Amino acid sequence: MHYRIAGEGSPVVLLHGWPQTSYCWRKVIGDLAHEHTVIAPDLRGYGLSDKPRDGFDKRTMATDVSELVRSLGFDRVGVVGHDRGGRVAHRWALDRPEEVARLAVLDIIPTREMWRRMDSEVGRGYWHWLFHLQPDLPELLAGRNIAGYLGYFFERWTYQRHGLDPESVAEYVRAFSAPGALRAGFDDYRASFPADAADDDADAGRKLGMPVLAVWGSTGLLGKLPTLEIWRDYAEDVTGEALAECGHFLAEEQPAALLARLRPFLAG
């Protein structure tokens, strides 16, 4: 498992989403490292981490990160998860609450709630979930033009479709052009149902006990959902808000605004 590490102090783990790698945290790691030991891994199948053919259920992916953190000498950490990484973080907090001191979830609602709310509006915004679930077809179609496929999301998931900077897009296209990378990213989604869904249903009604911060982009789909109310059905202590003029990629679109919320929360 490849990871970036910086700083000293209480440990904080940053978990990226799709279609990204730990590179997405580059604008916030430096500031957080003034007060924390910051650990930013490439999740199973992503970036420079190994790309096995299985183990993409969130329970296994959370175990990966837990074991990485323990190998670095930490027993209890703050966790920040964006997108798919937020789903790994949520499962980590459910399975090993003694290891997660504080949890920040960026631009997501719980996976179980996503399936429960999959109406026409949510389906229009999250059509890629259903497409990525299909065996082989996403690789067949997206693999012919990885830059075009990923670029579609980087444009449409950002505020006013300004997209990410060309250097960042090039980095992600390079990462997902590596052998096995595109398949592994889709396998992350394929694990959502039925594997992750079964685990989430088994924990239905169980609330997280640690403090939870939910932050999302105001111009994305979550801006139309009662995000805090939803998370309060899944955790006892929830705070948060939307970031103005921000789409899905909070750490890259609005790093200063995100840091203004994360730093006091992680400091406790």
Short mmCIF file of N, CA, C and O in Angstrom, two decimals, residues 198-260:
data_model
loop_
_atom_site.label_atom_id
_atom_site.label_comp_id
_atom_site.label_asym_id
_atom_site.label_seq_id
_atom_site.Cartn_x
_atom_site.Cartn_y
_atom_site.Cartn_z
N ALA A 198 -25.05 -5.62 2.16
CA ALA A 198 -25.36 -6.60 3.21
C ALA A 198 -24.73 -6.20 4.54
O ALA A 198 -25.38 -6.30 5.60
N ASP A 199 -23.48 -5.73 4.50
CA ASP A 199 -22.83 -5.29 5.73
C ASP A 199 -23.55 -4.08 6.32
O ASP A 199 -23.73 -3.97 7.55
N ASP A 200 -23.95 -3.15 5.45
CA ASP A 200 -24.64 -1.95 5.93
C ASP A 200 -26.01 -2.30 6.51
O ASP A 200 -26.43 -1.74 7.54
N ASP A 201 -26.72 -3.21 5.87
CA ASP A 201 -28.03 -3.61 6.39
C ASP A 201 -27.89 -4.29 7.76
O ASP A 201 -28.74 -4.12 8.63
N ALA A 202 -26.81 -5.03 7.93
CA ALA A 202 -26.59 -5.70 9.22
C ALA A 202 -26.37 -4.69 10.34
O ALA A 202 -26.62 -4.99 11.51
N ASP A 203 -25.88 -3.48 9.99
CA ASP A 203 -25.65 -2.43 10.98
C ASP A 203 -26.76 -1.39 11.00
O ASP A 203 -26.58 -0.31 11.60
N ALA A 204 -27.85 -1.66 10.35
CA ALA A 204 -28.96 -0.71 10.30
C ALA A 204 -29.40 -0.33 11.72
O ALA A 204 -29.58 -1.20 12.58
N GLY A 205 -29.55 0.97 11.94
CA GLY A 205 -29.97 1.45 13.25
C GLY A 205 -28.85 1.69 14.23
O GLY A 205 -29.08 2.25 15.30
N ARG A 206 -27.65 1.26 13.88
CA ARG A 206 -26.51 1.46 14.77
C ARG A 206 -25.84 2.80 14.47
O ARG A 206 -25.52 3.08 13.32
N LYS A 207 -25.65 3.62 15.50
CA LYS A 207 -25.09 4.95 15.30
C LYS A 207 -23.64 5.02 15.75
O LYS A 207 -23.25 4.40 16.75
N LEU A 208 -22.86 5.80 15.01
CA LEU A 208 -21.48 6.06 15.41
C LEU A 208 -21.47 6.92 16.67
O LEU A 208 -22.28 7.83 16.83
N GLY A 209 -20.51 6.65 17.55
CA GLY A 209 -20.42 7.40 18.79
C GLY A 209 -19.43 8.54 18.77
O GLY A 209 -19.54 9.48 19.55
N MET A 210 -18.44 8.48 17.86
CA MET A 210 -17.44 9.55 17.80
C MET A 210 -18.00 10.78 17.09
O MET A 210 -18.99 10.68 16.35
N PRO A 211 -17.41 11.97 17.31
CA PRO A 211 -17.86 13.15 16.59
C PRO A 211 -17.70 12.98 15.08
O PRO A 211 -16.70 12.43 14.61
N VAL A 212 -18.71 13.43 14.35
CA VAL A 212 -18.71 13.33 12.88
C VAL A 212 -18.91 14.72 12.30
O VAL A 212 -19.80 15.46 12.73
N LEU A 213 -18.08 15.05 11.33
CA LEU A 213 -18.21 16.30 10.57
C LEU A 213 -18.58 15.95 9.14
O LEU A 213 -17.87 15.18 8.49
N ALA A 214 -19.68 16.49 8.66
CA ALA A 214 -20.09 16.28 7.26
C ALA A 214 -19.96 17.60 6.52
O ALA A 214 -20.53 18.62 6.92
N VAL A 215 -19.18 17.58 5.44
CA VAL A 215 -18.97 18.77 4.61
C VAL A 215 -19.21 18.38 3.17
O VAL A 215 -18.77 17.31 2.73
N TRP A 216 -19.88 19.23 2.42
CA TRP A 216 -20.19 18.91 1.03
C TRP A 216 -20.21 20.18 0.19
O TRP A 216 -20.24 21.29 0.71
N GLY A 217 -20.13 20.00 -1.13
CA GLY A 217 -20.18 21.12 -2.04
C GLY A 217 -21.61 21.58 -2.28
O GLY A 217 -22.50 20.77 -2.53
N SER A 218 -21.83 22.88 -2.22
CA SER A 218 -23.20 23.41 -2.31
C SER A 218 -23.82 23.22 -3.69
O SER A 218 -25.05 23.19 -3.82
N THR A 219 -22.99 23.10 -4.73
CA THR A 219 -23.54 23.01 -6.07
C THR A 219 -23.71 21.57 -6.57
O THR A 219 -24.15 21.36 -7.69
N GLY A 220 -23.34 20.60 -5.74
CA GLY A 220 -23.51 19.20 -6.12
C GLY A 220 -24.87 18.66 -5.71
O GLY A 220 -25.72 19.39 -5.18
N LEU A 221 -25.08 17.38 -5.92
CA LEU A 221 -26.36 16.76 -5.62
C LEU A 221 -26.68 16.82 -4.13
O LEU A 221 -27.84 16.97 -3.74
N LEU A 222 -25.66 16.75 -3.27
CA LEU A 222 -25.93 16.77 -1.83
C LEU A 222 -26.51 18.11 -1.40
O LEU A 222 -27.14 18.20 -0.34
N GLY A 223 -26.29 19.16 -2.20
CA GLY A 223 -26.88 20.45 -1.90
C GLY A 223 -28.39 20.41 -1.94
O GLY A 223 -29.06 21.31 -1.41
N LYS A 224 -28.96 19.36 -2.56
CA LYS A 224 -30.41 19.22 -2.66
C LYS A 224 -30.96 18.21 -1.66
O LYS A 224 -32.17 17.96 -1.63
N LEU A 225 -30.08 17.60 -0.87
CA LEU A 225 -30.50 16.59 0.10
C LEU A 225 -30.34 17.12 1.53
O LEU A 225 -29.46 17.96 1.77
N PRO A 226 -31.12 16.64 2.46
CA PRO A 226 -30.96 17.05 3.87
C PRO A 226 -29.78 16.31 4.50
O PRO A 226 -29.95 15.44 5.36
N THR A 227 -28.59 16.67 4.09
CA THR A 227 -27.40 15.88 4.40
C THR A 227 -27.16 15.72 5.90
O THR A 227 -26.90 14.61 6.38
N LEU A 228 -27.26 16.81 6.66
CA LEU A 228 -27.03 16.70 8.10
C LEU A 228 -28.09 15.83 8.76
O LEU A 228 -27.78 15.02 9.64
N GLU A 229 -29.33 16.00 8.36
CA GLU A 229 -30.40 15.17 8.94
C GLU A 229 -30.15 13.69 8.65
O GLU A 229 -30.38 12.83 9.52
N ILE A 230 -29.70 13.41 7.45
CA ILE A 230 -29.42 12.02 7.09
C ILE A 230 -28.32 11.45 7.98
O ILE A 230 -28.44 10.36 8.54
N TRP A 231 -27.21 12.20 8.11
CA TRP A 231 -26.09 11.70 8.92
C TRP A 231 -26.48 11.56 10.40
O TRP A 231 -25.94 10.71 11.11
N ARG A 232 -27.42 12.37 10.86
CA ARG A 232 -27.83 12.26 12.27
C ARG A 232 -28.62 11.00 12.54
O ARG A 232 -28.80 10.63 13.71
N ASP A 233 -29.06 10.32 11.50
CA ASP A 233 -29.66 9.00 11.68
C ASP A 233 -28.59 7.92 11.79
O ASP A 233 -28.91 6.77 12.15
N TYR A 234 -27.33 8.28 11.51
CA TYR A 234 -26.24 7.30 11.49
C TYR A 234 -25.15 7.61 12.52
O TYR A 234 -24.23 6.81 12.68
N ALA A 235 -25.23 8.76 13.19
CA ALA A 235 -24.22 9.14 14.18
C ALA A 235 -24.84 10.00 15.25
O ALA A 235 -25.79 10.75 15.00
N GLU A 236 -24.30 9.89 16.46
CA GLU A 236 -24.86 10.61 17.61
C GLU A 236 -24.52 12.09 17.62
O GLU A 236 -25.31 12.92 18.06
N ASP A 237 -23.33 12.43 17.14
CA ASP A 237 -22.80 13.80 17.26
C ASP A 237 -22.34 14.27 15.89
O ASP A 237 -21.23 13.97 15.45
N VAL A 238 -23.20 14.99 15.19
CA VAL A 238 -22.92 15.40 13.81
C VAL A 238 -23.01 16.91 13.67
O VAL A 238 -23.97 17.54 14.11
N THR A 239 -21.99 17.49 13.08
CA THR A 239 -22.00 18.90 12.68
C THR A 239 -21.57 18.98 11.23
O THR A 239 -21.07 18.00 10.66
N GLY A 240 -21.75 20.14 10.62
CA GLY A 240 -21.28 20.28 9.24
C GLY A 240 -22.04 21.34 8.47
O GLY A 240 -22.96 21.98 8.99
N GLU A 241 -21.64 21.49 7.22
CA GLU A 241 -22.24 22.50 6.36
C GLU A 241 -21.76 22.31 4.94
O GLU A 241 -20.81 21.56 4.66
N ALA A 242 -22.43 23.01 4.02
CA ALA A 242 -22.01 23.03 2.63
C ALA A 242 -20.97 24.11 2.41
O ALA A 242 -20.99 25.15 3.07
N LEU A 243 -20.05 23.86 1.48
CA LEU A 243 -19.07 24.87 1.07
C LEU A 243 -19.62 25.61 -0.14
O LEU A 243 -19.99 24.98 -1.14
N ALA A 244 -19.68 26.92 -0.05
CA ALA A 244 -20.21 27.72 -1.15
C ALA A 244 -19.30 27.65 -2.38
O ALA A 244 -18.08 27.49 -2.26
N GLU A 245 -19.91 27.77 -3.55
CA GLU A 245 -19.18 27.78 -4.82
C GLU A 245 -18.22 26.61 -4.92
O GLU A 245 -17.05 26.75 -5.27
N CYS A 246 -18.73 25.43 -4.59
CA CYS A 246 -17.90 24.24 -4.58
C CYS A 246 -18.71 23.06 -5.11
O CYS A 246 -19.88 22.90 -4.77
N GLY A 247 -18.06 22.26 -5.94
CA GLY A 247 -18.67 21.04 -6.43
C GLY A 247 -18.27 19.85 -5.58
O GLY A 247 -18.23 19.92 -4.35
N HIS A 248 -17.89 18.77 -6.25
CA HIS A 248 -17.61 17.51 -5.56
C HIS A 248 -16.21 17.44 -4.97
O HIS A 248 -15.99 16.80 -3.94
N PHE A 249 -15.23 18.09 -5.61
CA PHE A 249 -13.82 17.89 -5.26
C PHE A 249 -13.36 18.96 -4.27
O PHE A 249 -12.57 19.84 -4.60
N LEU A 250 -13.82 18.84 -3.03
CA LEU A 250 -13.63 19.89 -2.04
C LEU A 250 -12.17 20.25 -1.81
O LEU A 250 -11.82 21.42 -1.74
N ALA A 251 -11.32 19.25 -1.67
CA ALA A 251 -9.92 19.50 -1.31
C ALA A 251 -9.16 20.19 -2.43
O ALA A 251 -8.10 20.78 -2.17
N GLU A 252 -9.67 20.13 -3.64
CA GLU A 252 -9.01 20.79 -4.76
C GLU A 252 -9.72 22.07 -5.20
O GLU A 252 -9.08 23.02 -5.63
N GLU A 253 -11.03 22.10 -5.06
CA GLU A 253 -11.78 23.29 -5.46
C GLU A 253 -11.74 24.39 -4.40
O GLU A 253 -11.61 25.57 -4.72
N GLN A 254 -11.89 24.01 -3.13
CA GLN A 254 -11.95 24.98 -2.03
C GLN A 254 -11.08 24.51 -0.86
O GLN A 254 -11.58 24.28 0.25
N PRO A 255 -9.77 24.37 -1.05
CA PRO A 255 -8.93 23.85 0.03
C PRO A 255 -8.92 24.72 1.27
O PRO A 255 -8.92 24.21 2.39
N ALA A 256 -8.89 26.06 1.11
CA ALA A 256 -8.85 26.94 2.28
C ALA A 256 -10.14 26.83 3.09
O ALA A 256 -10.11 26.76 4.32
N ALA A 257 -11.28 26.80 2.40
CA ALA A 257 -12.56 26.67 3.10
C ALA A 257 -12.66 25.33 3.80
O ALA A 257 -13.19 25.23 4.92
N LEU A 258 -12.18 24.28 3.14
CA LEU A 258 -12.21 22.96 3.77
C LEU A 258 -11.32 22.93 5.00
O LEU A 258 -11.72 22.41 6.05
N LEU A 259 -10.13 23.47 4.90
CA LEU A 259 -9.22 23.50 6.04
C LEU A 259 -9.83 24.28 7.21
O LEU A 259 -9.63 23.90 8.38
N ALA A 260 -10.56 25.34 6.91
CA ALA A 260 -11.18 26.12 7.98
C ALA A 260 -12.17 25.30 8.77
O ALA A 260 -12.42 25.59 9.96
#
